[in-house]
Amino acid sequence: MCKRISLIIILLSFFSLILTASEELDRRTTLLNQANHFTIRRNYEKANSIYKKLLQENPDDYIVAEKLIQNYFKTSQIEAAEELIEKYSKKFPELTLLRLNTVLLINLGKTEEAYSEIENYFNTTPKNLNRYREFSLLFQTNKQYKYAIKLLLEAREIAQDEFLNARLLANNYQYLGEYEKAITEYIRYLRKNKSYRFYVYNRIKDMLKQDPVLVEVLQTEYERWDNQQVSELYAKSLTYVGKYEMALQIYSKLDAKLLRDFAESQYKLGNYTIAKKALQQYIQREVSAIAIAEAQLTLADIYITNNEFEAAQEILWQVYQNKELQNRRNFYRSHANMNCRVKLAELAMKQGKDAELIVQYYQEARKFAMNSSEKQLLDLKIIDYLTMQGDFEAASQKLQKIKGNTEIGTQVDKLADYYTFLLAFIQQKESADSLLTEVMINIPQNKQINNILLLKEIVKDMSVESKSKVLTAFRKKNIYQYSSAMTILDSLSTNIQEQGQVKILQGMWALENNDPQAQKYFEFDFQKPILKEIAAYFEAMLEKDGQIKSLMASEFLKNNPNAVFAPQFREFVQ
């Protein structure tokens, strides 16, 4: 009986010890997690207080000691780190002690000594390539790039692998300012890691920003390797330094999709000559009817922008008459059929064609819309055109039909409200103000509405007759009858009291039409504060010198901090 009781007591004591140890382990884990949390958020003071508390409870815990030392390094408490390393030097594993001593010696300005200790370690242990990488990162993190490079090159020589550590070597060469070597290593890395082409390009772009002549290094690498990724990198780099024709020569040999992407990027930048050449080459290479048509539409946009209407008409007709594109299997795979007819309508406006033809193109476009919402948006384009054409009755009837067949709150419904307001505003109806309030709530930050608000502000003090003429000119301008619109404004410019408003409108509309004479309108001696503000904004916008533009904006903001155009001026400040 006594033996049984003794056994029970022993077992209870044993389980009690296990539970106590488990609780201690759980507590340590919890505290370590808390300290790590503070360290990640750079609250080193709180993290260190936890580490010190843990060391007081267990002075032999070298893992906690290492974490505390690392935080000392992060906060430049080098003496404290050195003392703790010395105290735990017998407890730390060999590699841990070597790592910590390396960082300590670097911080003490003894980098050569740190490197020698690592070399001694490698001379007395089996060659481990991962260890070379690990210690090189210690030097890199502490901005000792020369020593990081030495270790990485040693590892490469041991492995007899020219691609080993290419990205790390490239990074260190770049940090050291040895850009030619950095580019060579980045290209080595790219040849084995195709998916990193954007990463490599961004790195090389940073170097080209410092020295555009480095593109010649890329040319050497391009000529050296028959590699798609290297070729693309060279082409993108040529584009970055403004050598567009050379870039096009490279892109013309690459995949058709890359050539198309290059064309689109140049189109968006307004580099139309290069974009046009690239698109023409792409169209010759592409086999998909849809892809060809979409490229042709972009090409037509370039022709229209450059007022090459005959060329635009010709290429749009190619899309318009493309039977394969209208085949049922392609019908809903692209918007090319619909967009072609929309562009033909806009081109017909620019060419001054009959209203019936323009409306006909929009109606044909509806047949190729993919859903009822797209059809209604095309109906709104017709309404916009009819409004600007002055056919208010037809526009109003069509608008009421849309309002009666549209769900409240949809994009189409909100745009229909906008056109209801626009009709009222152009006809100078009293309902325009209340309609505008509703539109501004439903469609905030809308460019069209902002333009109308600006127009409303400019014409508010003009006579009813002058305002009516301005609105007629506004309608004509919106359907590309620029000359007629400017003629109407010219007829109003003789009125001294309204001359300022007229000059502002002429300047704004001249800018829209890429008229080189736009600047002269903003040089008028404006008297009204709002007109002065608008003129100052556009003069700053037209200034090509970034520094002068910034000075103009800063001067304006200093004198007019609460002006309506203040947010736009702030965008000009460098």
Coordinates of C-alpha atoms in Angstrom, one line a residue:
M1 CA 0.0 0.0 0.0
C2 CA 2.8 2.4 0.9
K3 CA 4.7 1.6 -2.3
R4 CA 1.5 2.3 -4.3
I5 CA 1.1 5.7 -2.6
S6 CA 4.8 6.6 -3.2
L7 CA 4.4 5.7 -6.9
I8 CA 1.3 8.0 -7.2
I9 CA 3.2 10.9 -5.5
I10 CA 6.2 10.4 -7.8
L11 CA 3.9 10.4 -10.9
L12 CA 2.0 13.5 -9.7
S13 CA 5.3 15.3 -9.1
F14 CA 6.5 14.3 -12.6
F15 CA 3.4 15.5 -14.3
S16 CA 3.6 18.7 -12.3
L17 CA 7.1 19.3 -13.5
I18 CA 6.0 18.7 -17.1
L19 CA 3.1 21.2 -16.7
T20 CA 5.4 23.8 -15.2
A21 CA 7.9 23.4 -18.1
S22 CA 5.1 23.6 -20.6
E23 CA 3.7 26.7 -19.1
E24 CA 7.2 28.3 -19.0
L25 CA 7.6 27.4 -22.7
D26 CA 4.3 28.9 -23.6
R27 CA 5.1 32.0 -21.7
R28 CA 8.5 32.4 -23.5
T29 CA 6.8 31.9 -26.9
T30 CA 4.2 34.5 -26.1
L31 CA 6.8 37.0 -25.0
L32 CA 9.0 36.3 -28.0
N33 CA 6.0 36.9 -30.3
Q34 CA 5.3 40.2 -28.6
A35 CA 8.9 41.3 -28.9
N36 CA 9.0 40.3 -32.6
H37 CA 5.8 42.3 -33.1
F38 CA 7.5 45.4 -31.6
T39 CA 10.7 44.8 -33.6
I40 CA 8.8 44.6 -36.9
R41 CA 7.1 47.9 -36.1
R42 CA 10.5 49.3 -35.1
N43 CA 9.5 49.9 -31.5
Y44 CA 12.9 48.6 -30.4
E45 CA 12.6 50.0 -26.9
K46 CA 9.6 47.8 -26.0
A47 CA 11.1 44.8 -27.8
N48 CA 14.4 45.1 -26.0
S49 CA 12.7 45.4 -22.6
I50 CA 11.0 42.0 -23.2
Y51 CA 14.3 40.4 -24.4
K52 CA 16.1 41.7 -21.3
K53 CA 13.3 40.4 -19.0
L54 CA 13.6 36.9 -20.7
L55 CA 17.4 36.9 -20.2
Q56 CA 17.0 37.8 -16.5
E57 CA 14.7 34.8 -16.1
N58 CA 17.0 32.5 -18.2
P59 CA 20.6 33.9 -18.6
D60 CA 21.5 30.9 -20.8
D61 CA 19.0 31.7 -23.5
Y62 CA 21.4 32.6 -26.3
I63 CA 18.6 32.8 -28.9
V64 CA 17.1 35.7 -27.0
A65 CA 20.5 37.2 -26.6
E66 CA 21.1 37.1 -30.4
K67 CA 17.7 38.9 -31.0
L68 CA 18.7 41.6 -28.5
I69 CA 22.1 42.0 -30.2
Q70 CA 20.5 42.4 -33.6
N71 CA 18.2 45.1 -32.2
Y72 CA 21.3 46.9 -30.7
F73 CA 22.8 46.9 -34.2
K74 CA 19.6 48.3 -35.7
T75 CA 19.6 51.2 -33.2
S76 CA 23.4 51.7 -33.4
Q77 CA 24.1 50.7 -29.8
I78 CA 27.4 49.1 -30.8
E79 CA 29.0 49.1 -27.4
A80 CA 26.0 47.3 -25.9
A81 CA 26.1 44.8 -28.7
E82 CA 29.8 44.2 -28.3
E83 CA 29.4 43.5 -24.5
L84 CA 26.6 41.1 -25.1
I85 CA 28.5 39.2 -27.8
E86 CA 31.5 38.9 -25.5
K87 CA 29.3 37.7 -22.7
Y88 CA 27.6 34.9 -24.8
S89 CA 30.6 34.1 -27.0
K90 CA 31.0 30.7 -25.4
K91 CA 27.2 29.9 -25.7
F92 CA 26.6 30.9 -29.3
P93 CA 27.0 28.3 -32.0
E94 CA 30.1 28.9 -34.2
L95 CA 28.1 30.3 -37.2
T96 CA 26.0 32.5 -35.1
L97 CA 29.0 34.0 -33.4
L98 CA 30.7 34.5 -36.8
R99 CA 27.6 36.4 -38.1
L100 CA 27.4 38.6 -35.1
N101 CA 31.1 39.4 -35.1
T102 CA 31.0 40.2 -38.8
V103 CA 28.4 42.9 -38.3
L104 CA 30.2 44.1 -35.1
L105 CA 33.5 44.5 -36.9
I106 CA 31.8 46.3 -39.9
N107 CA 30.2 48.7 -37.5
L108 CA 33.6 49.3 -35.8
G109 CA 35.1 50.1 -39.1
K110 CA 37.1 46.9 -39.3
T111 CA 35.5 45.5 -42.5
E112 CA 38.8 44.0 -43.8
E113 CA 39.2 42.1 -40.5
A114 CA 35.6 40.8 -40.8
Y115 CA 36.2 39.6 -44.3
S116 CA 39.4 37.9 -43.2
E117 CA 37.5 36.0 -40.4
I118 CA 35.0 34.8 -43.0
E119 CA 37.7 33.7 -45.4
N120 CA 39.4 31.7 -42.5
Y121 CA 36.1 30.1 -41.8
F122 CA 35.7 29.0 -45.5
N123 CA 39.3 27.8 -45.6
T124 CA 38.6 25.4 -42.7
T125 CA 35.2 24.1 -43.6
P126 CA 33.6 22.3 -46.6
K127 CA 32.6 24.8 -49.3
N128 CA 29.0 25.7 -48.8
L129 CA 27.6 28.0 -51.6
N130 CA 24.6 29.0 -49.5
R131 CA 27.0 30.2 -46.8
Y132 CA 28.8 32.5 -49.3
R133 CA 25.5 34.0 -50.3
E134 CA 24.5 34.4 -46.6
F135 CA 27.6 36.3 -45.6
S136 CA 27.6 38.4 -48.8
L137 CA 24.1 39.6 -47.8
L138 CA 25.5 40.6 -44.4
F139 CA 28.1 42.8 -46.2
Q140 CA 25.4 44.1 -48.7
T141 CA 23.0 45.0 -45.9
N142 CA 25.7 47.0 -44.2
K143 CA 26.6 48.7 -47.5
Q144 CA 30.0 47.0 -47.9
Y145 CA 29.3 46.1 -51.5
K146 CA 32.9 45.4 -52.5
Y147 CA 33.2 42.6 -50.0
A148 CA 29.8 41.2 -50.9
I149 CA 30.9 41.0 -54.5
K150 CA 34.2 39.2 -53.5
L151 CA 32.3 36.5 -51.8
L152 CA 29.7 36.1 -54.6
L153 CA 32.5 35.8 -57.2
E154 CA 34.3 33.2 -55.1
A155 CA 31.2 31.1 -54.9
R156 CA 30.7 31.4 -58.7
E157 CA 34.3 30.2 -59.2
I158 CA 33.8 27.3 -56.9
A159 CA 30.6 26.3 -58.6
Q160 CA 32.0 26.9 -62.1
D161 CA 28.5 28.5 -62.9
E162 CA 28.5 31.8 -64.6
F163 CA 24.9 32.4 -63.8
L164 CA 25.2 31.8 -60.0
N165 CA 24.3 34.8 -57.9
A166 CA 23.8 37.0 -61.0
R167 CA 21.0 39.1 -59.4
L168 CA 22.9 39.7 -56.1
L169 CA 26.1 40.6 -58.0
A170 CA 24.1 43.0 -60.3
N171 CA 22.5 44.7 -57.2
N172 CA 25.9 45.2 -55.5
Y173 CA 27.5 46.5 -58.7
Q174 CA 24.6 48.9 -59.1
Y175 CA 24.9 50.1 -55.5
L176 CA 28.6 50.5 -56.0
G177 CA 28.0 52.6 -59.1
E178 CA 29.7 50.1 -61.4
Y179 CA 26.8 50.2 -63.9
E180 CA 28.4 48.4 -66.8
K181 CA 29.1 45.4 -64.7
A182 CA 25.7 45.6 -63.2
I183 CA 24.0 45.6 -66.6
T184 CA 26.0 42.6 -67.7
E185 CA 24.9 40.7 -64.5
Y186 CA 21.3 41.7 -64.9
I187 CA 21.3 40.4 -68.4
R188 CA 22.9 37.1 -67.2
Y189 CA 20.1 36.9 -64.7
L190 CA 17.4 37.6 -67.3
R191 CA 18.7 34.9 -69.6
K192 CA 17.8 32.3 -67.0
N193 CA 14.8 34.0 -65.4
K194 CA 12.4 35.2 -68.2
S195 CA 9.6 36.1 -65.8
Y196 CA 11.8 38.8 -64.2
R197 CA 12.0 41.0 -67.3
F198 CA 10.1 43.9 -65.7
Y199 CA 12.2 43.8 -62.6
V200 CA 15.4 43.9 -64.7
Y201 CA 14.1 46.6 -66.9
N202 CA 13.2 48.8 -63.9
R203 CA 16.7 48.3 -62.5
I204 CA 18.3 49.2 -65.8
K205 CA 16.0 52.2 -66.3
D206 CA 17.3 53.6 -63.0
M207 CA 20.8 53.4 -64.3
L208 CA 19.9 54.9 -67.7
K209 CA 18.3 57.8 -65.9
Q210 CA 21.8 58.5 -64.4
D211 CA 23.7 57.9 -67.7
P212 CA 21.7 57.4 -71.0
V213 CA 25.0 56.4 -72.8
L214 CA 24.8 53.1 -70.9
V215 CA 22.4 52.0 -73.6
E216 CA 25.5 51.1 -75.6
V217 CA 26.3 48.4 -73.1
L218 CA 22.9 46.9 -73.7
Q219 CA 23.6 47.1 -77.5
T220 CA 26.7 45.0 -77.0
E221 CA 24.7 42.4 -74.9
Y222 CA 21.9 42.4 -77.5
E223 CA 24.4 41.7 -80.3
R224 CA 26.1 39.0 -78.2
W225 CA 23.0 36.9 -77.4
D226 CA 20.2 35.6 -79.6
N227 CA 17.7 36.0 -76.8
Q228 CA 14.1 37.3 -77.0
Q229 CA 14.2 38.7 -73.4
V230 CA 17.5 40.5 -74.0
S231 CA 16.2 41.9 -77.3
E232 CA 13.0 43.2 -75.7
L233 CA 15.1 44.7 -72.9
Y234 CA 17.3 46.5 -75.4
A235 CA 14.3 47.8 -77.3
K236 CA 12.6 49.1 -74.2
S237 CA 15.8 50.8 -73.1
L238 CA 16.2 52.5 -76.5
T239 CA 12.6 53.7 -76.1
Y240 CA 13.4 55.1 -72.6
V241 CA 16.4 57.1 -73.9
G242 CA 14.4 58.4 -76.9
K243 CA 15.9 56.4 -79.7
Y244 CA 12.5 55.4 -81.1
E245 CA 13.6 54.5 -84.7
M246 CA 16.2 52.1 -83.4
A247 CA 13.7 50.7 -80.9
L248 CA 11.3 50.1 -83.7
Q249 CA 13.9 48.2 -85.7
I250 CA 14.3 45.8 -82.7
Y251 CA 10.6 45.5 -82.1
S252 CA 10.0 44.6 -85.7
K253 CA 11.9 41.4 -85.2
L254 CA 10.2 40.5 -81.9
D255 CA 6.8 38.8 -81.3
A256 CA 3.9 40.7 -83.0
K257 CA 2.3 41.3 -79.6
L258 CA 5.4 43.2 -78.3
L259 CA 5.4 45.3 -81.5
R260 CA 1.7 46.1 -80.9
D261 CA 2.3 47.0 -77.3
F262 CA 5.2 49.3 -78.4
A263 CA 2.9 51.0 -80.9
E264 CA 0.1 51.5 -78.3
S265 CA 2.6 53.0 -75.8
Q266 CA 3.9 55.4 -78.4
Y267 CA 0.4 56.4 -79.4
K268 CA -0.5 57.2 -75.8
L269 CA 2.6 59.3 -75.5
G270 CA 1.6 61.3 -78.6
N271 CA 4.6 59.9 -80.6
Y272 CA 2.4 59.4 -83.6
T273 CA 5.0 59.0 -86.3
I274 CA 6.6 56.0 -84.6
A275 CA 3.2 54.6 -83.5
K276 CA 2.0 54.8 -87.1
K277 CA 5.0 52.9 -88.5
A278 CA 4.8 50.3 -85.7
L279 CA 1.1 49.7 -86.4
Q280 CA 1.6 49.4 -90.1
Q281 CA 4.3 46.8 -89.5
Y282 CA 2.1 45.0 -87.0
I283 CA -0.9 44.9 -89.5
Q284 CA 1.4 43.3 -92.1
R285 CA 2.5 40.6 -89.7
E286 CA -0.7 39.8 -87.8
V287 CA -3.1 37.1 -89.1
S288 CA -6.1 37.5 -86.8
A289 CA -8.9 39.6 -88.4
I290 CA -9.9 41.0 -85.0
A291 CA -6.4 42.0 -84.0
I292 CA -5.8 43.6 -87.4
A293 CA -9.1 45.5 -87.2
E294 CA -8.3 46.8 -83.7
A295 CA -4.9 48.0 -84.8
Q296 CA -6.4 49.7 -87.9
L297 CA -8.8 51.6 -85.6
T298 CA -5.9 52.9 -83.6
L299 CA -4.1 53.9 -86.8
A300 CA -7.3 55.7 -87.9
D301 CA -7.2 57.6 -84.6
I302 CA -3.7 58.8 -85.4
Y303 CA -4.8 59.9 -88.9
I304 CA -7.8 61.8 -87.5
T305 CA -5.6 63.5 -84.8
N306 CA -3.3 64.6 -87.5
N307 CA -6.2 65.8 -89.7
E308 CA -5.3 63.2 -92.3
F309 CA -9.0 62.6 -93.0
E310 CA -8.7 60.8 -96.3
A311 CA -6.2 58.3 -94.9
A312 CA -8.5 57.8 -91.9
Q313 CA -11.5 57.3 -94.1
E314 CA -9.7 54.7 -96.2
I315 CA -8.6 52.6 -93.3
L316 CA -11.9 52.8 -91.5
W317 CA -13.6 51.6 -94.7
Q318 CA -11.3 48.6 -94.7
V319 CA -12.7 47.6 -91.3
Y320 CA -16.2 48.6 -92.3
Q321 CA -16.2 46.3 -95.3
N322 CA -14.3 43.4 -93.6
K323 CA -16.7 40.4 -94.1
E324 CA -14.6 38.1 -91.9
L325 CA -15.0 40.6 -89.0
Q326 CA -18.7 40.5 -89.4
N327 CA -18.9 36.7 -89.4
R328 CA -21.1 35.4 -86.6
R329 CA -18.2 33.7 -84.8
N330 CA -16.4 37.0 -84.6
F331 CA -19.5 39.1 -83.9
Y332 CA -19.2 39.2 -80.2
R333 CA -15.5 38.8 -79.8
S334 CA -14.6 42.4 -80.4
H335 CA -16.0 45.9 -80.4
A336 CA -14.2 46.7 -83.7
N337 CA -17.4 46.7 -85.8
M338 CA -19.1 49.0 -83.4
N339 CA -16.1 51.3 -82.8
C340 CA -15.5 51.6 -86.5
R341 CA -18.9 53.0 -87.1
V342 CA -18.6 55.4 -84.1
K343 CA -15.3 56.7 -85.6
L344 CA -16.9 57.1 -89.0
A345 CA -19.6 59.2 -87.4
E346 CA -17.0 61.4 -85.7
L347 CA -14.9 61.6 -88.9
A348 CA -18.1 62.6 -90.8
M349 CA -18.6 65.5 -88.3
K350 CA -15.1 66.7 -88.8
Q351 CA -15.6 66.6 -92.5
G352 CA -18.9 68.5 -92.2
K353 CA -21.0 65.7 -93.7
D354 CA -24.8 65.6 -93.5
A355 CA -26.5 64.9 -90.1
E356 CA -28.4 62.0 -91.6
L357 CA -25.2 60.2 -92.5
I358 CA -23.7 60.8 -89.0
V359 CA -26.8 59.5 -87.2
Q360 CA -26.9 56.5 -89.6
Y361 CA -23.4 55.5 -88.6
Y362 CA -24.4 55.6 -84.9
Q363 CA -27.5 53.5 -85.6
E364 CA -25.4 51.0 -87.5
A365 CA -23.0 50.8 -84.5
R366 CA -26.0 49.9 -82.3
K367 CA -26.4 46.6 -84.4
F368 CA -22.9 45.5 -83.2
A369 CA -23.4 46.5 -79.5
M370 CA -23.1 43.5 -77.2
N371 CA -25.9 44.4 -74.8
S372 CA -28.7 46.8 -74.2
S373 CA -26.6 49.2 -72.1
E374 CA -24.1 49.6 -74.9
K375 CA -27.0 50.4 -77.3
Q376 CA -28.3 53.0 -74.9
L377 CA -24.9 54.6 -74.6
L378 CA -24.8 54.9 -78.4
D379 CA -28.3 56.5 -78.3
L380 CA -26.9 59.1 -75.9
K381 CA -24.1 59.8 -78.5
I382 CA -26.9 60.5 -81.0
I383 CA -28.6 62.7 -78.4
D384 CA -25.4 64.6 -77.8
Y385 CA -24.9 65.1 -81.6
L386 CA -28.6 66.2 -82.1
T387 CA -28.2 68.6 -79.2
M388 CA -25.1 70.2 -80.6
Q389 CA -26.6 70.2 -84.1
G390 CA -29.5 72.3 -82.7
D391 CA -32.2 69.7 -83.2
F392 CA -33.4 70.0 -79.6
E393 CA -36.9 68.5 -80.2
A394 CA -35.5 65.3 -81.6
A395 CA -32.9 65.1 -78.9
S396 CA -35.5 65.6 -76.2
Q397 CA -37.8 62.9 -77.6
K398 CA -35.0 60.4 -77.8
L399 CA -34.0 61.3 -74.3
Q400 CA -37.4 60.7 -72.8
K401 CA -37.5 57.3 -74.5
I402 CA -34.3 56.3 -72.8
K403 CA -35.5 57.6 -69.4
G404 CA -38.6 55.5 -69.7
N405 CA -36.6 52.3 -70.4
T406 CA -33.7 52.7 -68.0
E407 CA -33.3 51.5 -64.5
I408 CA -32.8 54.4 -62.0
G409 CA -29.3 54.8 -60.7
T410 CA -27.5 53.1 -63.6
Q411 CA -24.7 54.8 -65.6
V412 CA -27.1 55.3 -68.5
D413 CA -29.7 56.9 -66.2
K414 CA -27.2 59.3 -64.8
L415 CA -25.9 60.3 -68.2
A416 CA -29.4 60.8 -69.4
D417 CA -29.9 63.3 -66.5
Y418 CA -26.7 65.1 -67.6
Y419 CA -28.1 65.4 -71.2
T420 CA -31.4 66.6 -69.8
F421 CA -29.5 69.4 -68.0
L422 CA -27.4 70.1 -71.1
L423 CA -30.5 70.6 -73.2
A424 CA -32.0 73.0 -70.6
F425 CA -28.7 74.9 -70.2
I426 CA -28.1 75.4 -73.9
Q427 CA -31.7 76.6 -74.4
Q428 CA -31.2 78.8 -71.3
K429 CA -34.2 77.4 -69.5
E430 CA -34.8 78.2 -65.8
S431 CA -34.8 74.5 -64.9
A432 CA -31.1 74.2 -65.8
D433 CA -29.8 75.2 -62.3
S434 CA -31.9 72.6 -60.3
L435 CA -31.0 69.9 -62.9
L436 CA -27.3 70.8 -62.5
T437 CA -27.4 70.3 -58.8
E438 CA -28.8 66.8 -59.2
V439 CA -26.3 65.9 -61.9
M440 CA -23.3 67.1 -59.7
I441 CA -24.5 64.9 -56.9
N442 CA -24.9 61.8 -59.1
I443 CA -21.9 62.3 -61.3
P444 CA -19.1 63.9 -59.2
Q445 CA -15.6 64.6 -60.7
N446 CA -16.9 64.5 -64.2
K447 CA -14.8 66.3 -66.8
Q448 CA -17.8 67.3 -69.0
I449 CA -19.7 68.7 -66.1
N450 CA -16.6 70.6 -64.9
N451 CA -16.2 72.1 -68.4
I452 CA -19.9 73.2 -68.3
L453 CA -19.5 74.7 -64.8
L454 CA -16.5 76.7 -66.1
L455 CA -18.5 77.8 -69.2
K456 CA -21.4 78.8 -66.9
E457 CA -19.1 80.9 -64.7
I458 CA -17.5 82.6 -67.7
V459 CA -20.8 83.6 -69.4
K460 CA -22.9 84.4 -66.3
D461 CA -22.5 88.2 -66.6
M462 CA -22.9 88.4 -70.4
S463 CA -26.1 89.7 -72.0
V464 CA -28.8 87.3 -73.0
E465 CA -28.0 87.8 -76.6
S466 CA -24.3 87.4 -76.2
K467 CA -24.8 84.3 -74.0
S468 CA -27.0 82.8 -76.7
K469 CA -24.3 83.3 -79.3
V470 CA -21.7 81.8 -77.1
L471 CA -23.8 78.7 -76.6
T472 CA -24.3 78.5 -80.3
A473 CA -20.6 78.7 -80.7
F474 CA -20.1 76.1 -78.0
R475 CA -22.4 73.7 -79.9
K476 CA -20.5 74.1 -83.1
K477 CA -17.2 73.6 -81.4
N478 CA -18.4 70.3 -79.9
I479 CA -19.2 68.9 -83.4
Y480 CA -15.8 70.0 -84.7
Q481 CA -17.0 73.2 -86.5
Y482 CA -14.1 75.1 -84.9
S483 CA -13.8 77.9 -87.5
S484 CA -17.6 78.6 -87.3
A485 CA -17.4 78.7 -83.5
M486 CA -14.4 81.1 -83.5
T487 CA -16.1 83.4 -86.1
I488 CA -19.1 83.7 -83.7
L489 CA -16.7 84.6 -80.8
D490 CA -14.9 87.1 -83.0
S491 CA -18.2 88.9 -83.7
L492 CA -18.6 89.3 -79.9
S493 CA -15.1 90.6 -79.2
T494 CA -15.9 94.2 -80.1
N495 CA -18.0 94.5 -76.9
I496 CA -15.5 96.0 -74.5
Q497 CA -17.4 94.8 -71.4
E498 CA -17.5 91.2 -72.6
Q499 CA -14.1 91.1 -74.3
G500 CA -12.5 89.3 -71.4
Q501 CA -15.0 86.4 -71.4
V502 CA -14.6 86.1 -75.2
K503 CA -10.8 86.0 -75.1
I504 CA -10.8 83.3 -72.4
L505 CA -13.2 81.1 -74.4
Q506 CA -11.2 81.7 -77.6
G507 CA -8.0 80.6 -75.8
M508 CA -9.6 77.5 -74.2
W509 CA -11.2 76.4 -77.5
A510 CA -8.0 77.1 -79.5
L511 CA -6.1 74.8 -77.0
E512 CA -8.7 72.1 -77.6
N513 CA -8.1 72.4 -81.4
N514 CA -4.3 72.4 -81.0
D515 CA -4.3 75.9 -82.5
P516 CA -0.7 77.4 -82.1
Q517 CA -2.3 80.8 -81.6
A518 CA -3.9 79.8 -78.3
Q519 CA -1.3 81.5 -76.1
K520 CA -2.0 85.0 -77.5
Y521 CA -5.6 84.9 -76.2
F522 CA -4.4 84.5 -72.6
E523 CA -2.2 87.6 -72.8
F524 CA -5.2 89.9 -72.7
D525 CA -5.4 92.3 -69.8
F526 CA -8.2 90.6 -67.9
Q527 CA -10.0 92.6 -65.2
K528 CA -12.3 90.0 -63.5
P529 CA -10.6 87.9 -60.9
I530 CA -12.0 84.6 -62.2
L531 CA -10.8 85.4 -65.7
K532 CA -7.3 86.3 -64.4
E533 CA -7.2 83.0 -62.6
I534 CA -8.2 81.0 -65.6
A535 CA -5.7 82.8 -67.9
A536 CA -2.9 82.3 -65.3
Y537 CA -3.7 78.6 -65.2
F538 CA -3.6 78.1 -68.9
E539 CA -0.4 80.2 -69.3
A540 CA 1.3 78.0 -66.7
M541 CA 0.0 74.9 -68.4
L542 CA 1.4 76.0 -71.8
E543 CA 4.8 76.7 -70.3
K544 CA 7.2 73.9 -71.4
D545 CA 10.1 74.6 -69.0
G546 CA 9.2 72.7 -65.8
Q547 CA 11.2 75.0 -63.5
I548 CA 9.5 78.2 -64.9
K549 CA 6.1 76.5 -64.7
S550 CA 6.8 75.5 -61.0
L551 CA 7.8 79.2 -60.2
M552 CA 4.7 80.5 -61.9
A553 CA 2.5 78.1 -59.9
S554 CA 4.3 78.9 -56.6
E555 CA 3.8 82.7 -57.2
F556 CA 0.2 82.2 -58.0
L557 CA -0.5 80.1 -54.9
K558 CA 1.3 82.5 -52.7
N559 CA -1.0 85.3 -53.7
N560 CA -4.1 83.2 -54.2
P561 CA -4.0 80.2 -51.8
N562 CA -7.8 79.7 -51.9
A563 CA -8.4 80.2 -55.6
V564 CA -10.7 77.9 -57.5
F565 CA -7.8 76.7 -59.6
A566 CA -5.4 76.3 -56.7
P567 CA -5.5 72.5 -56.8
Q568 CA -4.5 72.5 -60.4
F569 CA -1.7 75.0 -59.7
R570 CA -0.4 72.7 -56.9
E571 CA 0.1 69.9 -59.5
F572 CA 2.6 72.2 -61.3
V573 CA 4.8 72.8 -58.3
Q574 CA 7.9 70.6 -58.4

